[in-house]
Coordinates of C-alpha atoms in Angstrom, one line a residue:
M113 CA 47.3 21.4 19.7
A114 CA 48.6 22.5 23.1
N115 CA 49.2 20.3 26.2
R116 CA 48.1 23.1 28.4
E117 CA 45.1 25.3 27.9
W118 CA 46.1 28.7 26.5
N119 CA 45.1 31.4 29.1
P120 CA 46.8 34.7 28.2
K121 CA 45.9 36.4 31.5
S122 CA 47.6 33.6 33.5
F123 CA 50.5 33.5 31.0
F124 CA 51.4 37.2 31.2
R125 CA 50.8 37.4 35.0
H126 CA 53.7 35.0 35.6
L127 CA 56.2 36.9 33.4
T128 CA 58.6 39.3 35.0
P129 CA 59.1 42.7 33.4
D130 CA 62.5 41.7 31.9
A131 CA 61.0 38.5 30.3
L132 CA 58.0 40.4 29.1
E133 CA 60.3 43.0 27.4
V134 CA 62.2 40.1 25.6
L135 CA 58.9 38.6 24.5
L136 CA 57.5 41.9 23.1
A137 CA 60.7 42.6 21.3
W138 CA 60.4 39.2 19.6
A139 CA 56.7 39.9 18.7
S140 CA 57.5 43.4 17.4
V141 CA 54.5 44.8 19.2
Q142 CA 54.2 47.7 21.7
L143 CA 51.4 47.3 24.3
V144 CA 49.6 50.4 25.7
L145 CA 48.9 49.8 29.4
D146 CA 46.0 51.6 31.0
G147 CA 47.5 51.9 34.5
Q148 CA 44.6 50.2 36.2
G149 CA 45.2 47.2 38.5
P150 CA 48.1 44.7 38.6
V151 CA 50.6 44.9 35.7
G152 CA 49.7 41.4 34.6
E153 CA 46.1 42.3 34.0
Q154 CA 47.1 45.5 32.2
V155 CA 49.3 43.5 29.9
Y156 CA 46.4 41.1 29.3
R157 CA 44.0 43.8 28.4
A158 CA 46.5 45.5 26.1
W159 CA 47.2 42.2 24.4
K160 CA 43.5 41.5 23.8
A161 CA 43.3 45.0 22.2
L162 CA 45.7 44.0 19.5
P163 CA 44.2 43.4 16.0
E164 CA 42.7 39.9 16.1
T165 CA 44.6 38.6 13.1
E166 CA 47.9 39.7 14.5
R167 CA 47.1 38.5 18.0
V168 CA 45.9 35.0 16.9
A169 CA 49.1 34.6 14.8
L170 CA 51.3 35.4 17.7
E171 CA 49.3 33.2 20.1
T172 CA 49.6 30.3 17.7
K173 CA 53.4 30.6 17.8
L174 CA 53.4 30.9 21.5
L175 CA 51.4 27.7 22.1
P176 CA 54.6 25.6 22.4
V177 CA 56.0 28.1 24.9
N178 CA 52.8 27.7 26.9
D179 CA 53.1 23.9 26.8
L180 CA 56.5 24.0 28.4
C181 CA 55.4 26.3 31.3
G182 CA 54.1 23.3 33.3
P183 CA 56.1 21.7 36.2
H184 CA 56.6 18.4 34.2
A185 CA 58.4 20.3 31.5
R186 CA 61.0 22.0 33.7
P187 CA 63.6 19.2 33.1
Y188 CA 63.3 19.7 29.3
L189 CA 63.9 23.5 29.7
E190 CA 66.9 22.9 31.9
R191 CA 68.5 20.5 29.4
L192 CA 67.8 23.0 26.6
A193 CA 69.4 25.8 28.6
L194 CA 72.7 23.8 28.7
Q195 CA 72.6 23.6 24.9
V196 CA 71.6 27.2 24.2
W197 CA 73.5 29.2 26.7
T198 CA 77.1 28.1 26.2
N199 CA 80.5 30.0 26.1
G200 CA 79.9 33.6 27.2
H201 CA 76.3 33.0 28.1
S202 CA 76.9 30.0 30.5
H203 CA 76.1 32.2 33.5
L204 CA 72.5 32.3 32.4
V205 CA 72.1 28.6 33.1
E206 CA 72.8 29.2 36.8
D207 CA 70.7 32.4 36.9
S208 CA 67.7 30.6 35.3
R209 CA 67.3 28.1 38.2
A210 CA 65.6 30.9 40.1
W211 CA 63.3 32.0 37.2
S212 CA 59.7 31.0 36.8
A213 CA 58.9 28.4 34.2
Q214 CA 57.2 31.1 32.1
D215 CA 60.3 33.3 32.2
L216 CA 62.7 30.4 31.3
A217 CA 60.5 29.1 28.5
V218 CA 60.1 32.6 26.9
R219 CA 63.8 33.4 27.1
L220 CA 64.8 30.0 25.6
F221 CA 62.2 30.3 22.8
V222 CA 63.5 33.8 21.8
A223 CA 67.1 32.7 22.1
D224 CA 66.9 29.6 19.9
E225 CA 63.4 28.9 18.4
P226 CA 64.4 25.8 16.3
R227 CA 66.0 24.0 19.3
F228 CA 63.1 25.0 21.5
L229 CA 60.6 23.5 19.1
E230 CA 62.7 20.2 19.1
A231 CA 62.4 20.1 22.9
H232 CA 58.7 20.8 22.6
Q233 CA 58.2 17.8 20.2
A234 CA 60.1 15.5 22.6
H235 CA 58.0 16.7 25.5
V236 CA 54.7 16.1 23.6
L237 CA 55.8 12.6 22.8
D238 CA 57.0 11.8 26.3
M239 CA 53.7 12.9 27.8
M240 CA 51.8 10.3 25.9
E241 CA 50.8 7.0 27.6
H242 CA 51.4 4.1 25.2
L243 CA 54.3 3.0 23.1
T244 CA 54.5 0.3 20.5
E245 CA 57.6 -0.4 18.4
F246 CA 57.8 -1.6 14.8
H247 CA 61.1 -2.5 13.3
G248 CA 61.8 -1.8 9.6
R249 CA 63.4 -4.3 7.2
Y250 CA 66.1 -2.0 5.9
A251 CA 67.5 1.5 6.5
V252 CA 65.8 4.5 5.0
S253 CA 66.1 8.3 5.3
L254 CA 63.0 10.4 5.3
K255 CA 62.1 14.1 4.8
P256 CA 58.7 15.8 5.2
T257 CA 56.7 16.4 2.0
A258 CA 53.5 18.3 1.6
Q259 CA 52.0 15.5 -0.6
A260 CA 52.6 12.8 2.0
K261 CA 51.3 15.1 4.8
A262 CA 48.1 15.8 2.9
A263 CA 47.6 12.2 2.1
M264 CA 48.1 11.2 5.7
K265 CA 45.5 13.8 6.9
A266 CA 42.9 12.5 4.4
A267 CA 43.5 8.9 5.3
M268 CA 43.3 9.5 9.1
A269 CA 40.2 11.7 8.6
S270 CA 38.6 8.8 6.7
H271 CA 39.6 6.4 9.5
F272 CA 38.2 8.6 12.2
R273 CA 35.0 9.2 10.3
E274 CA 34.2 5.5 10.8
T275 CA 34.5 5.9 14.6
A276 CA 32.6 7.9 17.2
F277 CA 35.3 10.5 17.3
G278 CA 34.5 12.5 14.1
A279 CA 36.7 13.2 11.1
R280 CA 38.3 16.5 12.0
C281 CA 42.1 16.1 12.5
Q282 CA 45.3 17.9 11.9
V283 CA 48.7 16.6 10.9
E284 CA 52.2 17.9 11.6
D285 CA 55.6 16.4 10.7
F286 CA 59.1 17.2 11.9
A287 CA 62.5 15.8 11.0
N288 CA 66.2 16.2 11.9
D289 CA 69.3 14.1 11.4
E290 CA 68.2 11.4 13.9
K291 CA 64.5 11.0 13.4
F292 CA 61.3 11.7 11.5
A293 CA 58.2 12.5 13.7
L294 CA 54.6 12.6 12.7
F295 CA 52.0 14.1 15.1
I296 CA 48.2 13.7 14.5
Y297 CA 45.7 15.7 16.5
H298 CA 42.0 14.9 16.4
E299 CA 39.0 16.0 18.4
D300 CA 37.4 14.1 21.2
E301 CA 34.2 14.8 23.3
V302 CA 33.6 18.3 24.6
A303 CA 34.7 19.4 28.0
P304 CA 34.8 22.7 29.9
F305 CA 37.8 24.8 30.7
D306 CA 38.0 27.9 32.9
R307 CA 38.9 31.0 31.0
F308 CA 39.1 34.7 31.8
N309 CA 36.7 36.8 29.7
D310 CA 37.4 40.4 28.6
K311 CA 36.1 41.7 32.0
G312 CA 38.5 39.5 33.9
V313 CA 35.8 37.2 35.2
V314 CA 36.3 33.4 35.1
E315 CA 33.7 31.6 33.0
P316 CA 33.4 28.1 31.6
D317 CA 34.5 27.7 28.0
W318 CA 33.3 24.5 26.3
Q319 CA 36.0 23.3 24.0
R320 CA 37.2 20.1 22.4
P321 CA 40.4 18.7 24.1
V322 CA 42.9 17.2 21.6
V323 CA 43.7 13.5 21.6
R324 CA 47.3 13.1 20.4
L325 CA 48.6 10.3 18.2
A326 CA 52.3 10.1 17.2
A327 CA 54.7 8.1 15.2
V328 CA 58.5 8.7 15.4
F329 CA 60.9 6.9 13.1
Q330 CA 64.5 6.5 14.4
F331 CA 67.0 6.4 11.5
E332 CA 69.7 4.7 13.5
T333 CA 67.7 1.6 14.3
S334 CA 65.0 1.8 11.6
T335 CA 62.4 1.6 14.3
L336 CA 59.0 3.3 14.3
L337 CA 57.7 4.3 17.8
V338 CA 54.0 4.6 17.8
K339 CA 51.9 6.1 20.5
A340 CA 48.1 6.0 20.4
P341 CA 45.3 5.0 22.8
R342 CA 44.0 2.1 20.8
V343 CA 45.4 -0.8 18.8
A344 CA 43.4 0.2 15.7
E345 CA 45.1 3.6 15.7
R346 CA 48.5 2.2 16.3
E347 CA 48.3 -0.2 13.4
K348 CA 46.7 2.4 11.2
L349 CA 49.6 4.8 11.8
R350 CA 52.1 2.0 11.1
D351 CA 50.5 1.0 7.9
L352 CA 50.0 4.5 6.6
F353 CA 53.5 5.5 7.5
A354 CA 54.9 2.6 5.5
Q355 CA 52.6 3.3 2.5
L356 CA 52.8 7.2 2.4
F357 CA 56.2 8.1 3.7
I358 CA 58.4 5.0 2.9
G359 CA 56.5 3.7 -0.1
D360 CA 56.7 0.1 0.9
T361 CA 53.5 -1.4 2.5
S362 CA 55.5 -4.5 3.7
Y363 CA 58.3 -2.4 5.2
F364 CA 57.8 -3.3 8.9
E365 CA 58.4 -6.7 10.3
D366 CA 55.5 -8.9 11.4
T367 CA 55.9 -9.0 15.2
T368 CA 53.3 -11.8 15.5
K369 CA 55.8 -14.1 13.8
S370 CA 59.0 -12.4 15.0
P371 CA 58.5 -10.8 18.5
K372 CA 60.7 -7.8 19.1
F373 CA 62.2 -9.0 22.4
S374 CA 64.1 -12.1 23.3
F375 CA 64.6 -12.9 27.0
D376 CA 67.0 -15.8 26.3
P377 CA 70.0 -13.9 27.7
L378 CA 68.3 -13.8 31.1
R379 CA 68.3 -17.6 31.2
D380 CA 72.1 -17.6 31.5
D381 CA 73.0 -17.7 35.2
D382 CA 76.3 -15.9 34.4
F383 CA 74.7 -13.0 32.5
D384 CA 75.4 -9.7 34.4
F385 CA 74.2 -6.9 32.1
P386 CA 77.7 -5.7 30.9
V387 CA 77.9 -1.9 30.5
R388 CA 80.6 0.7 29.7
G389 CA 81.7 3.2 32.4
F390 CA 81.2 6.4 30.3
D391 CA 77.4 5.6 30.2
K392 CA 77.4 6.1 34.0
I393 CA 75.2 3.1 34.7
E394 CA 76.0 1.7 38.1
E395 CA 73.6 -1.3 38.2
V396 CA 70.9 -3.1 36.1
S397 CA 68.5 -5.4 38.0
I398 CA 65.5 -7.6 37.1
V399 CA 62.6 -6.4 39.3
R400 CA 59.7 -8.1 37.6
V401 CA 59.1 -11.2 35.5
V402 CA 55.9 -12.2 33.8
A403 CA 56.0 -15.8 32.7
K404 CA 53.8 -18.8 31.6
P405 CA 54.7 -21.8 33.8
A406 CA 54.6 -25.4 32.5
S407 CA 51.5 -26.1 34.6
R408 CA 48.3 -26.1 32.4
D409 CA 46.3 -24.8 35.3
V410 CA 48.2 -21.5 35.5
K411 CA 47.8 -19.0 32.7
R412 CA 50.4 -16.4 33.8
V413 CA 52.6 -15.7 36.9
T414 CA 53.9 -12.2 37.8
V415 CA 56.7 -12.1 40.3
E416 CA 58.1 -8.8 41.6
M417 CA 61.4 -8.6 43.5
K418 CA 63.8 -6.1 45.0
A419 CA 66.6 -4.7 43.0
G420 CA 70.1 -6.1 43.4
F421 CA 69.7 -9.8 42.7
T422 CA 71.9 -11.5 40.2
V423 CA 70.3 -13.5 37.4
L424 CA 71.0 -16.7 39.4
G425 CA 69.3 -15.1 42.4
V426 CA 66.3 -14.2 40.3
R427 CA 66.1 -17.7 39.0
L428 CA 66.0 -19.2 42.5
L429 CA 63.3 -16.7 43.6
L430 CA 61.2 -17.6 40.6
E431 CA 61.5 -21.3 41.3
E432 CA 59.9 -20.7 44.7
H433 CA 56.9 -19.4 42.8
G434 CA 56.7 -22.3 40.3
V435 CA 58.5 -20.5 37.4
N436 CA 61.6 -22.1 35.7
L437 CA 63.5 -19.2 34.2
A438 CA 65.6 -21.7 32.1
S439 CA 62.6 -23.1 30.2
D440 CA 59.3 -21.4 30.8
E441 CA 57.9 -18.9 28.3
I442 CA 58.6 -15.4 29.4
H443 CA 56.0 -12.8 28.3
G444 CA 57.7 -9.7 29.8
V445 CA 60.3 -8.3 32.2
R446 CA 60.9 -5.1 34.1
L447 CA 64.5 -3.9 34.4
Q448 CA 65.7 -1.2 36.8
F449 CA 68.7 0.9 35.6
R450 CA 70.5 2.8 38.3
F451 CA 72.6 5.7 36.9
E452 CA 75.2 7.8 38.7
G453 CA 73.7 10.7 40.7
K454 CA 71.4 11.4 43.6
G455 CA 67.7 11.1 44.4
R456 CA 65.0 9.3 42.4
Q457 CA 66.2 10.8 39.1
K458 CA 69.1 8.3 38.9
Y459 CA 66.6 5.4 38.5
R460 CA 65.0 4.4 35.2
T461 CA 62.6 1.4 35.2
V462 CA 62.0 -0.1 31.8
S463 CA 59.1 -2.5 31.0
L464 CA 59.5 -4.8 28.0
F465 CA 56.6 -7.1 26.8
N466 CA 56.3 -9.2 23.7
P467 CA 55.5 -8.9 20.9
N468 CA 56.6 -5.2 20.8
S469 CA 55.5 -3.1 23.7
S470 CA 57.7 -1.0 26.0
N471 CA 57.7 2.2 28.0
L472 CA 60.9 3.5 26.4
N473 CA 60.7 7.1 25.1
D474 CA 62.7 9.3 22.8
T475 CA 65.1 10.6 25.4
E476 CA 68.9 10.6 25.6
R477 CA 68.9 8.2 28.5
D478 CA 66.4 5.8 26.9
R479 CA 68.5 5.8 23.7
V480 CA 71.5 4.6 25.7
I481 CA 69.2 1.8 27.1
R482 CA 68.0 0.9 23.7
R483 CA 71.6 0.4 22.5
Y484 CA 72.4 -1.9 25.4
L485 CA 69.2 -4.0 24.8
K486 CA 70.5 -4.6 21.3
E487 CA 74.0 -5.5 22.5
W488 CA 72.7 -7.9 25.1
G489 CA 70.4 -9.6 22.5
I490 CA 67.2 -8.7 24.4
D491 CA 66.1 -6.5 21.5
A492 CA 66.0 -9.1 18.8
S493 CA 64.5 -6.9 16.1
G494 CA 67.7 -7.1 14.1
R495 CA 67.4 -10.9 13.6
R496 CA 65.6 -11.2 10.3
S497 CA 64.1 -14.2 8.8
P498 CA 65.1 -15.4 5.2
L499 CA 62.1 -13.6 3.8
D500 CA 63.2 -10.3 5.5
A501 CA 66.7 -10.8 4.1
A502 CA 65.2 -11.2 0.6
A503 CA 63.3 -7.9 1.2
V504 CA 66.4 -6.1 2.1
E505 CA 68.3 -7.4 -0.9
A506 CA 65.3 -6.4 -3.2
A507 CA 65.2 -2.9 -1.7
A508 CA 69.0 -2.5 -2.3
Q509 CA 68.5 -3.3 -6.0

């Protein structure tokens, strides 16, 4: 289930005495150190000496903490620190900038476990590689149920059994006021990991790394974000989600008939990506266009350009490459959002391709971008056909 391999010796070696004390107080255990060698190794040996049932239960709870000890997770921890340490504890936010990732993760986990687990779920989702969006026909509110969870596990196991991956899988669900998330873990081919044995010697440990699949349903937009390595798994998750959790097999729109994105606003030379000041977006630029020119001899043209051009400027550049922005079919675009701030973090590049693929994630900044795509008319998922309108009316009754 973890993003990072659990290695207790490495985990404890990176904890300072103060963070270790906080962790042991949370675990309600007292370790007996033997006084031989570095403190981290002593703690590791004492930890391994705990009763196996108790130790495994604690390590299972600590897997999310271990996941967020990597360098890519640091921004998630820093954002979480701003939420957890407020009022009289705000000084800890500044102090934590000098802490190791292990120290920061442990202290935040102990301070606010529910919020920490929410940050962990967001991190797991963002680390995945593919995203496909499916828009629902009407608004629904969902809550986890043991029955739906068990049915999903059985259905996915049956699906995996028909592939070369094997049937063993695990299902987790998670919900709050904004979204409902479903995570499915199943085993892939074996691979070795380095692990310390009881004698402190590194040896290969052949384990099965976990392949993650996820589906996150956003209540505000009635959109299901699906991440999976293959089309078959993405569509399977979509269909099972509609059947088992929503109870309507035809809930999601058919993107083959109604693509999610409409690039018609970009055909208007006067369109300038209007934004509001409080969202702190300084500029939005088109930096790539993928289009099908009128020529029968050309299947697709991809034109990349520097940021800063107006829509009219982009149109003139495309014409030099045989693309007419006003009339040719546009398959996808890449937009660069420049936010207030310094360095590379102020940039967010968003790729949108029909019928329903994008690289938008479930982050605060991407949620702002999603709202603007709807306002600009680029996200056309809200434009329903008469059949969709009839489905909405039937659901309301």
